Amino acid sequence: MKTEELTTIEHLSNFLEGTQAVAFTISSDKDKRYRWLQRELVRFDYLSLNKPDKGIVIRYLLKVTGYSRQQLTRLIAQYRKTGRLSRQQRTTAGFKRRYTDRDIRLLAEMDERHDTPCGHAIKKLCERAYQVFGQSDYETAGRHLC
């Protein structure tokens, strides 16, 4: 049996009760899964179903997609609001970089030279290297510590 053969709510109920043979695969591509999910919502005219029938469709989608109930609820809410499902990729810039590669090398060398002291001690050593000995390399490295 293929999921396309499930055309009515009664077919879905039988499928969920386990009286139908099961053989389906869902793509590992998220965009394809979203398109499939949207097609299923359209095919069963989810928005116009009564509450018990919506529950059957939701149980079917949960079983086939493997999504959690919360995720499926969010996707259905998106479908209800926009009429379609689209992936909302969230990419963040991450942490703002504080040290340059050169600063990191200088701090590591200072750390090794002084037998791994605490952060405050390294800060003071960098400040001293800059202020007392005029080593300008340590200006930014010491300023950002602690």
Tab-separated table of C-alpha atoms in Angstrom:
chain	number	residue	atom	x	y	z
A	1	MET	CA	0.000	0.000	0.000
A	2	LYS	CA	1.165	3.494	-0.796
A	3	THR	CA	0.138	6.614	1.081
A	4	GLU	CA	-1.450	7.918	-2.135
A	5	GLU	CA	-3.998	5.105	-1.846
A	6	LEU	CA	-5.255	6.587	1.410
A	7	THR	CA	-7.947	8.851	0.028
A	8	THR	CA	-10.588	9.083	2.736
A	9	ILE	CA	-10.701	9.622	6.464
A	10	GLU	CA	-11.961	6.027	6.793
A	11	HIS	CA	-8.861	4.783	4.969
A	12	LEU	CA	-6.734	6.797	7.379
A	13	SER	CA	-8.562	5.304	10.369
A	14	ASN	CA	-7.968	1.783	9.059
A	15	PHE	CA	-4.330	2.625	8.433
A	16	LEU	CA	-3.903	3.916	11.976
A	17	GLU	CA	-5.603	0.878	13.471
A	18	GLY	CA	-3.086	-1.292	11.678
A	19	THR	CA	-5.539	-3.123	9.435
A	20	GLN	CA	-3.732	-1.941	6.296
A	21	ALA	CA	-0.307	-3.059	5.086
A	22	VAL	CA	2.373	-0.421	5.666
A	23	ALA	CA	5.164	0.400	3.221
A	24	PHE	CA	6.284	4.014	2.943
A	25	THR	CA	9.392	6.094	2.962
A	26	ILE	CA	9.768	9.776	3.662
A	27	SER	CA	12.619	11.680	2.121
A	28	SER	CA	15.445	12.800	4.351
A	29	ASP	CA	15.381	16.152	2.517
A	30	LYS	CA	13.453	18.562	4.711
A	31	ASP	CA	12.101	20.587	1.787
A	32	LYS	CA	10.647	17.445	0.196
A	33	ARG	CA	9.067	16.412	3.484
A	34	TYR	CA	7.463	19.846	3.849
A	35	ARG	CA	6.102	19.661	0.283
A	36	TRP	CA	4.737	16.175	0.944
A	37	LEU	CA	3.138	17.325	4.189
A	38	GLN	CA	1.556	20.308	2.430
A	39	ARG	CA	0.195	18.050	-0.334
A	40	GLU	CA	-1.361	15.777	2.285
A	41	LEU	CA	-2.988	18.715	4.080
A	42	VAL	CA	-4.398	19.933	0.768
A	43	ARG	CA	-5.432	16.442	-0.364
A	44	PHE	CA	-7.501	15.833	2.751
A	45	ASP	CA	-8.727	19.450	2.797
A	46	TYR	CA	-7.524	19.678	6.376
A	47	LEU	CA	-8.807	23.195	7.094
A	48	SER	CA	-12.419	22.266	6.329
A	49	LEU	CA	-12.473	18.990	8.304
A	50	ASN	CA	-14.351	18.621	11.576
A	51	LYS	CA	-12.384	18.168	14.774
A	52	PRO	CA	-12.465	14.332	15.000
A	53	ASP	CA	-11.375	13.999	11.366
A	54	LYS	CA	-8.566	16.520	11.902
A	55	GLY	CA	-7.374	14.338	14.779
A	56	ILE	CA	-7.237	11.318	12.461
A	57	VAL	CA	-5.259	13.271	9.854
A	58	ILE	CA	-2.870	14.529	12.533
A	59	ARG	CA	-2.304	10.999	13.864
A	60	TYR	CA	-1.637	9.807	10.310
A	61	LEU	CA	0.861	12.612	9.683
A	62	LEU	CA	2.572	11.959	13.020
A	63	LYS	CA	2.980	8.289	12.189
A	64	VAL	CA	4.277	8.811	8.671
A	65	THR	CA	6.525	11.846	9.173
A	66	GLY	CA	7.969	11.002	12.554
A	67	TYR	CA	7.615	14.635	13.622
A	68	SER	CA	6.690	15.417	17.206
A	69	ARG	CA	3.163	16.595	17.907
A	70	GLN	CA	4.473	20.083	18.730
A	71	GLN	CA	6.401	20.341	15.463
A	72	LEU	CA	3.424	19.134	13.460
A	73	THR	CA	1.171	21.610	15.292
A	74	ARG	CA	3.564	24.450	14.377
A	75	LEU	CA	3.630	23.351	10.745
A	76	ILE	CA	-0.162	23.116	10.565
A	77	ALA	CA	-0.419	26.584	12.124
A	78	GLN	CA	1.941	27.883	9.442
A	79	TYR	CA	-0.193	26.190	6.775
A	80	ARG	CA	-3.346	27.680	8.264
A	81	LYS	CA	-1.820	31.162	8.356
A	82	THR	CA	-0.049	31.263	4.971
A	83	GLY	CA	-1.694	28.474	2.985
A	84	ARG	CA	1.643	26.747	2.419
A	85	LEU	CA	4.600	25.259	4.254
A	86	SER	CA	8.043	26.709	3.826
A	87	ARG	CA	11.204	26.072	5.693
A	88	GLN	CA	12.366	28.948	7.792
A	89	GLN	CA	16.105	28.536	7.884
A	90	ARG	CA	17.670	30.229	10.834
A	91	THR	CA	21.332	30.900	10.521
A	92	THR	CA	23.040	32.966	13.121
A	93	ALA	CA	26.304	34.745	12.900
A	94	GLY	CA	27.439	32.983	16.048
A	95	PHE	CA	29.616	34.657	18.593
A	96	LYS	CA	31.360	37.874	17.751
A	97	ARG	CA	35.057	37.170	17.480
A	98	ARG	CA	36.980	38.910	20.208
A	99	TYR	CA	40.544	37.781	19.507
A	100	THR	CA	42.489	37.612	16.279
A	101	ASP	CA	44.544	34.542	15.470
A	102	ARG	CA	47.628	36.536	16.403
A	103	ASP	CA	46.131	37.449	19.816
A	104	ILE	CA	45.366	33.791	20.479
A	105	ARG	CA	48.945	32.796	19.658
A	106	LEU	CA	50.311	35.536	21.940
A	107	LEU	CA	48.042	34.489	24.819
A	108	ALA	CA	48.985	30.834	24.385
A	109	GLU	CA	52.677	31.715	24.396
A	110	MET	CA	52.239	33.889	27.509
A	111	ASP	CA	50.267	31.109	29.162
A	112	GLU	CA	52.958	28.534	28.399
A	113	ARG	CA	55.814	30.839	29.386
A	114	HIS	CA	54.332	31.410	32.845
A	115	ASP	CA	53.200	27.828	33.549
A	116	THR	CA	49.456	28.319	32.956
A	117	PRO	CA	48.398	30.955	35.502
A	118	CYS	CA	44.781	32.072	35.973
A	119	GLY	CA	43.067	34.507	33.599
A	120	HIS	CA	43.588	37.560	35.817
A	121	ALA	CA	47.301	36.880	36.026
A	122	ILE	CA	47.557	36.543	32.232
A	123	LYS	CA	45.672	39.836	31.870
A	124	LYS	CA	48.090	41.604	34.196
A	125	LEU	CA	51.080	40.068	32.411
A	126	CYS	CA	49.748	41.268	29.030
A	127	GLU	CA	49.065	44.749	30.411
A	128	ARG	CA	52.568	44.860	31.859
A	129	ALA	CA	54.114	43.664	28.594
A	130	TYR	CA	52.333	46.508	26.806
A	131	GLN	CA	52.648	49.337	29.351
A	132	VAL	CA	56.034	48.651	30.911
A	133	PHE	CA	57.932	46.951	28.105
A	134	GLY	CA	56.156	48.678	25.175
A	135	GLN	CA	55.227	45.456	23.385
A	136	SER	CA	52.292	46.751	21.325
A	137	ASP	CA	51.271	43.216	20.316
A	138	TYR	CA	49.804	42.708	23.789
A	139	GLU	CA	47.575	45.814	23.748
A	140	THR	CA	44.414	44.140	22.409
A	141	ALA	CA	45.136	40.706	23.930
A	142	GLY	CA	45.296	42.111	27.483
A	143	ARG	CA	42.377	44.508	27.029
A	144	HIS	CA	39.797	41.790	26.266
A	145	LEU	CA	40.685	39.421	29.066
A	146	CYS	CA	38.427	39.139	32.136
